[in-house]
Short mmCIF file of C-alpha atoms and ligand atoms in Angstrom, two decimals:
data_model
loop_
_atom_site.label_atom_id
_atom_site.label_comp_id
_atom_site.label_asym_id
_atom_site.label_seq_id
_atom_site.Cartn_x
_atom_site.Cartn_y
_atom_site.Cartn_z
CA GLU Z 5 159.07 79.29 107.01
CA LYS Z 6 160.03 82.93 105.01
CA VAL Z 7 158.69 86.14 107.17
CA LEU Z 8 159.06 89.43 105.61
CA TRP Z 9 161.49 92.27 106.91
CA ASN Z 10 161.96 95.49 104.76
CA ASP Z 11 162.17 94.41 101.18
CA GLN Z 12 164.11 90.85 102.41
CA LEU Z 13 162.66 87.47 102.35
CA THR Z 14 164.31 85.64 105.24
CA THR Z 15 163.77 83.59 108.71
CA ARG Z 16 162.37 84.73 111.57
CA ASP Z 17 164.86 84.24 113.55
CA GLU Z 18 167.24 86.46 111.58
CA VAL Z 19 164.76 89.56 112.10
CA LYS Z 20 166.36 92.09 114.56
CA ILE Z 21 163.84 94.72 115.67
CA GLY Z 22 164.80 97.51 118.02
CA ILE Z 23 163.83 97.90 121.62
CA GLU Z 24 162.79 101.77 120.86
CA ASP Z 25 161.23 100.39 117.36
CA ARG Z 26 158.10 103.14 117.63
CA GLY Z 27 155.76 100.29 116.81
CA TYR Z 28 156.99 98.73 119.76
CA GLN Z 29 156.92 101.76 122.52
CA PHE Z 30 154.26 103.98 120.83
CA GLY Z 31 151.98 101.78 118.62
CA ASP Z 32 153.32 103.87 116.04
CA GLY Z 33 152.67 102.13 112.99
CA ILE Z 34 149.73 100.14 110.70
CA TYR Z 35 148.64 97.01 109.83
CA GLU Z 36 146.67 94.79 107.14
CA VAL Z 37 145.44 90.92 107.40
CA ILE Z 38 145.11 89.80 103.99
CA LYS Z 39 143.48 86.41 103.41
CA VAL Z 40 145.02 83.85 100.76
CA TYR Z 41 141.94 80.97 99.56
CA GLY Z 42 143.37 78.33 97.92
CA GLY Z 43 146.57 79.93 97.06
CA ASP Z 44 145.04 83.16 95.64
CA VAL Z 45 145.41 86.78 97.16
CA PHE Z 46 141.96 88.01 97.92
CA THR Z 47 141.05 91.93 97.51
CA ALA Z 48 145.15 92.56 97.40
CA THR Z 49 144.92 95.73 96.05
CA GLU Z 50 142.25 97.15 98.24
CA HIS Z 51 144.47 95.88 101.13
CA ILE Z 52 147.54 97.47 100.18
CA ASP Z 53 145.93 100.68 98.74
CA ARG Z 54 144.30 101.09 102.85
CA PHE Z 55 147.81 100.01 104.24
CA TYR Z 56 149.17 103.20 102.16
CA SER Z 57 145.94 105.39 103.18
CA SER Z 58 146.78 104.22 106.86
CA ALA Z 59 150.53 105.42 106.35
CA GLU Z 60 149.55 108.34 104.40
CA LYS Z 61 147.19 109.11 107.60
CA ILE Z 62 149.53 109.15 110.10
CA ALA Z 63 152.02 110.96 107.66
CA MET Z 64 154.39 107.98 107.37
CA ALA Z 65 156.36 107.20 104.67
CA LEU Z 66 156.71 103.63 103.40
CA PRO Z 67 160.06 103.17 101.59
CA TYR Z 68 158.65 100.57 98.67
CA THR Z 69 156.15 101.16 95.66
CA LYS Z 70 152.46 99.30 96.06
CA ASP Z 71 153.71 97.03 93.11
CA VAL Z 72 157.05 96.11 95.06
CA LEU Z 73 155.08 95.07 97.99
CA HIS Z 74 152.82 93.44 96.35
CA HIS Z 75 155.54 91.34 94.67
CA LEU Z 76 156.78 90.68 97.95
CA ILE Z 77 153.76 89.36 99.28
CA HIS Z 78 153.06 86.90 96.39
CA GLN Z 79 156.89 85.55 97.07
CA LEU Z 80 156.05 85.09 100.38
CA ILE Z 81 152.87 83.16 99.53
CA GLU Z 82 154.56 81.31 97.09
CA GLU Z 83 158.07 80.65 99.59
CA ASN Z 84 155.53 79.30 102.21
CA GLU Z 85 153.51 77.35 99.97
CA LEU Z 86 150.43 79.16 101.67
CA GLU Z 87 147.05 77.56 100.05
CA ASN Z 88 144.89 78.94 102.83
CA GLY Z 89 145.76 81.30 104.98
CA ILE Z 90 146.53 85.01 105.77
CA VAL Z 91 149.29 87.43 105.35
CA TYR Z 92 150.36 89.61 108.31
CA LEU Z 93 151.91 92.90 107.04
CA GLN Z 94 152.93 95.57 108.90
CA ALA Z 95 154.66 99.16 109.07
CA THR Z 96 156.19 101.21 111.95
CA ARG Z 97 157.36 104.66 111.99
CA GLY Z 98 160.91 103.11 112.34
CA ASP Z 99 163.51 102.73 115.16
CA SER Z 100 164.53 106.43 117.03
CA PRO Z 101 165.39 107.47 120.72
CA ARG Z 102 162.46 107.02 122.59
CA ASN Z 103 160.37 110.60 122.01
CA HIS Z 104 156.98 111.37 121.15
CA PRO Z 105 157.17 113.47 117.98
CA TYR Z 106 157.84 112.12 115.05
CA PRO Z 107 161.96 111.71 114.45
CA ASN Z 108 163.18 114.54 112.45
CA PRO Z 109 165.06 113.62 110.44
CA ALA Z 110 162.41 110.53 109.55
CA VAL Z 111 163.99 107.11 110.09
CA GLU Z 112 163.01 104.53 107.65
CA ALA Z 113 159.55 102.61 108.52
CA VAL Z 114 159.84 98.87 109.34
CA LEU Z 115 158.29 96.48 107.90
CA THR Z 116 157.64 93.23 108.61
CA GLY Z 117 155.17 90.37 107.70
CA TYR Z 118 154.69 86.67 107.55
CA THR Z 119 151.95 84.22 106.50
CA ARG Z 120 149.85 81.93 108.82
CA GLU Z 121 147.66 78.87 107.72
CA THR Z 122 144.26 79.69 108.68
CA LYS Z 123 140.83 77.59 108.41
CA ARG Z 124 137.35 79.28 107.48
CA PRO Z 125 135.33 79.38 110.49
CA LEU Z 126 132.60 77.24 108.92
CA ALA Z 127 130.99 75.68 112.28
CA GLU Z 128 129.91 79.41 113.38
CA LEU Z 129 129.47 80.77 109.79
CA GLU Z 130 126.47 77.60 109.60
CA ALA Z 131 125.27 78.21 113.25
CA GLY Z 132 125.57 82.06 114.07
CA VAL Z 133 127.72 83.38 117.15
CA PRO Z 134 126.53 85.29 120.10
CA VAL Z 135 128.30 88.84 120.45
CA ILE Z 136 128.27 91.15 123.29
CA LEU Z 137 127.59 95.27 123.44
CA ILE Z 138 130.06 97.03 125.02
CA GLU Z 139 130.65 101.00 125.45
CA ASP Z 140 133.14 102.08 122.92
CA ILE Z 141 136.02 103.17 124.45
CA ARG Z 142 138.61 103.74 121.56
CA TRP Z 143 140.08 107.04 120.17
CA LEU Z 144 138.60 109.02 117.22
CA ARG Z 145 140.61 108.14 115.01
CA CYS Z 146 139.33 104.39 113.94
CA ASP Z 147 139.52 105.05 110.32
CA ILE Z 148 143.55 104.55 110.68
CA LYS Z 149 144.38 100.58 110.71
CA SER Z 150 146.71 101.61 113.47
CA LEU Z 151 148.95 99.08 115.98
CA ASN Z 152 146.71 100.74 118.72
CA LEU Z 153 144.45 98.17 119.99
CA LEU Z 154 144.50 98.44 123.17
CA GLY Z 155 140.54 99.35 123.12
CA ASN Z 156 139.81 96.54 120.87
CA VAL Z 157 142.08 94.43 122.93
CA MET Z 158 139.98 95.16 125.87
CA ALA Z 159 137.01 94.67 124.22
CA LYS Z 160 137.66 91.46 122.93
CA GLN Z 161 138.77 90.09 126.05
CA GLN Z 162 135.25 91.38 127.72
CA ALA Z 163 133.52 88.85 124.95
CA VAL Z 164 135.42 86.04 125.75
CA GLU Z 165 135.07 86.07 129.14
CA LYS Z 166 131.34 85.94 128.73
CA GLY Z 167 131.89 82.95 126.20
CA CYS Z 168 131.06 85.02 123.08
CA PHE Z 169 132.66 85.56 119.58
CA GLU Z 170 132.65 89.04 119.27
CA ALA Z 171 132.02 92.58 121.45
CA VAL Z 172 129.52 94.90 119.11
CA GLN Z 173 130.67 98.61 120.57
CA HIS Z 174 128.31 101.32 120.55
CA ARG Z 175 129.37 105.22 121.07
CA GLY Z 176 126.49 106.68 123.40
CA ASP Z 177 123.46 105.08 121.80
CA VAL Z 178 125.01 104.48 118.66
CA ILE Z 179 126.44 101.08 117.07
CA THR Z 180 129.97 101.66 115.64
CA GLU Z 181 131.47 98.67 114.91
CA GLY Z 182 132.96 94.90 116.53
CA SER Z 183 136.80 95.07 118.15
CA SER Z 184 137.87 93.36 114.89
CA SER Z 185 134.67 93.63 112.66
CA ASN Z 186 132.05 95.64 111.07
CA ALA Z 187 128.02 95.59 112.22
CA PHE Z 188 125.12 95.33 110.40
CA GLY Z 189 121.45 94.86 110.89
CA ILE Z 190 118.70 94.08 108.21
CA LYS Z 191 114.89 95.51 109.07
CA ASP Z 192 112.34 95.04 106.85
CA GLY Z 193 114.41 94.09 103.60
CA THR Z 194 117.34 96.93 104.22
CA LEU Z 195 120.45 96.59 105.59
CA TYR Z 196 121.43 99.12 107.90
CA THR Z 197 125.66 99.65 108.89
CA HIS Z 198 127.63 102.63 110.27
CA PRO Z 199 128.80 105.09 107.51
CA THR Z 200 132.42 105.39 106.68
CA THR Z 201 133.84 108.01 109.07
CA ASN Z 202 136.73 108.51 111.46
CA LEU Z 203 134.54 106.20 114.19
CA ILE Z 204 135.23 102.95 112.14
CA LEU Z 205 137.50 100.98 110.12
CA ASN Z 206 136.35 101.14 106.10
CA GLY Z 207 136.41 97.01 106.20
CA ILE Z 208 137.35 95.77 102.80
CA THR Z 209 134.73 92.83 103.81
CA ARG Z 210 132.74 95.31 104.14
CA GLN Z 211 133.22 97.07 101.12
CA VAL Z 212 132.69 93.49 99.59
CA ILE Z 213 129.34 93.06 101.10
CA LEU Z 214 128.00 96.05 100.19
CA ASP Z 215 128.51 95.00 96.23
CA CYS Z 216 127.02 91.51 97.01
CA CYS Z 217 123.82 93.73 98.43
CA LYS Z 218 123.48 95.27 95.14
CA GLU Z 219 123.84 92.03 93.28
CA ILE Z 220 121.06 90.38 95.38
CA GLY Z 221 118.98 93.34 95.38
CA LEU Z 222 119.36 94.48 99.26
CA PRO Z 223 118.87 98.13 99.76
CA VAL Z 224 121.87 99.79 102.00
CA VAL Z 225 121.33 102.65 104.08
CA GLU Z 226 124.61 103.56 105.67
CA GLU Z 227 123.60 105.46 108.50
CA ALA Z 228 124.15 105.09 112.11
CA PHE Z 229 121.86 103.31 114.13
CA THR Z 230 121.29 102.93 117.85
CA VAL Z 231 121.62 99.87 120.38
CA GLU Z 232 117.84 99.66 120.71
CA GLN Z 233 117.38 99.84 116.87
CA ALA Z 234 120.02 96.72 116.69
CA LYS Z 235 117.69 94.85 119.09
CA GLN Z 236 114.69 95.17 116.81
CA MET Z 237 116.69 94.40 113.51
CA ASP Z 238 115.48 91.16 111.99
CA GLU Z 239 118.78 90.11 111.17
CA PHE Z 240 122.37 90.82 112.34
CA PHE Z 241 125.90 89.84 111.32
CA ILE Z 242 129.75 91.15 111.72
CA SER Z 243 132.49 91.17 108.81
CA SER Z 244 136.03 90.64 108.65
CA THR Z 245 138.76 89.61 106.46
CA GLY Z 246 138.85 86.14 108.72
CA ILE Z 247 135.03 85.94 109.57
CA GLU Z 248 133.97 87.06 105.95
CA VAL Z 249 129.85 87.17 106.56
CA MET Z 250 129.26 86.04 110.11
CA PRO Z 251 125.62 85.99 111.36
CA VAL Z 252 124.70 87.36 114.81
CA ILE Z 253 122.00 85.25 116.84
CA LYS Z 254 122.49 87.12 120.18
CA LEU Z 255 123.45 90.48 121.44
CA ASP Z 256 123.49 90.47 124.91
CA ASP Z 257 120.96 88.41 126.34
CA HIS Z 258 118.58 89.94 123.24
CA VAL Z 259 117.88 86.93 120.81
CA VAL Z 260 118.13 88.18 117.13
CA GLY Z 261 115.04 87.35 114.78
CA ASN Z 262 114.08 83.46 115.76
CA GLY Z 263 117.81 82.47 116.85
CA THR Z 264 119.36 81.30 113.50
CA PRO Z 265 121.21 83.15 110.44
CA GLY Z 266 118.34 85.07 108.73
CA GLU Z 267 117.51 84.57 104.87
CA TRP Z 268 119.26 87.99 103.57
CA THR Z 269 122.26 87.06 105.97
CA ARG Z 270 122.73 83.71 104.10
CA LYS Z 271 122.08 85.10 100.26
CA LEU Z 272 125.10 87.40 101.33
CA GLN Z 273 127.09 84.50 102.57
CA HIS Z 274 126.57 82.93 99.14
CA ALA Z 275 127.02 85.80 97.23
CA PHE Z 276 130.17 86.50 99.10
CA GLU Z 277 131.66 82.76 98.44
CA ALA Z 278 130.68 83.36 94.92
CA LYS Z 279 133.69 86.18 94.85
CA LEU Z 280 136.34 84.02 96.40
CA PRO Z 281 139.21 83.16 94.17
CA ARG Z 282 138.33 79.34 94.01
CA LYS Z 283 135.42 77.16 94.51
CA LEU Z 284 137.45 74.64 96.07
CA TYR Z 285 139.00 75.52 99.71
CA VAL Z 286 138.00 74.02 103.17
N1 LIG L 306 137.12 96.98 112.24
C1 LIG L 306 138.02 96.60 112.54
C2 LIG L 306 138.14 97.30 114.02
C3 LIG L 306 138.84 95.89 112.34
O1 LIG L 306 139.86 95.53 113.01
C4 LIG L 306 138.61 94.84 111.06
C5 LIG L 306 139.62 94.22 110.93
O2 LIG L 306 139.73 93.20 111.72
C6 LIG L 306 137.23 95.14 110.72
C7 LIG L 306 136.76 96.06 111.12
C8 LIG L 306 137.22 94.67 109.03
O3 LIG L 306 138.04 94.84 108.41
P1 LIG L 306 138.69 93.99 106.74
O4 LIG L 306 137.27 93.39 106.48
O5 LIG L 306 139.42 95.11 106.26
O6 LIG L 306 139.60 92.90 107.44
#
């Protein structure tokens, strides 16, 4: 199994990361998770564009062009014969004596990547999942896909401890997003989701879903909604690269709709599946 280290494909035990790597010490870096279906990369361009956009937002120079990165990702998938799974990609600001300001002069970013086989969460996609509602305690630049994930990690842990699939966060009254997903409600035939501000990550899956809404004739309102409004939605779901269109059947103790995935959510699941690179996957 090969991994990516800067612009090299190598083995995991060859990789040397410094103990003063800024990703390790400060979480000073960015990442992407990209899905592979039947050997094909899904929405690779969108993920690579977001990777560069995250880097730009933290004034970090990536030493490779987007084309080189595309090529390296494809090489990695081929080398590892990955059929169904994910590519994880991250870049840190590099290895430099510990000091908060960006190194000046800059040191080279450290890029790492690997593949992992995963299965689509088919049982959950069919049955729907319960989530908890939790205060969003994260920072104010959630639009950056940053390695700083402690707030997200703590939120997800709360969900797991309560036997739930995800923690859907709210800042004050306003629903923002899940700990590793975007959140959507459907009421009277309209889809509601938080606008793409600094308070959420603009999910690639979210963008695909908004295209699906157009295709199936589901009107979209990108406006913040409250916890109380969330509990009045007919349907609720969360999305990410790994979980696609995941129906939510419980918000804390509140049962969503009749407690099973709603009709619009099912239609969105089908419209989403129709976009996947190959029809035959597991
Ligand atoms: N929001 C957060 C905080 C995430 O970590 C993720 C992905 O893991 C998402 C949203 C969904 O993004 P995407 O659909 O690009 O995977």
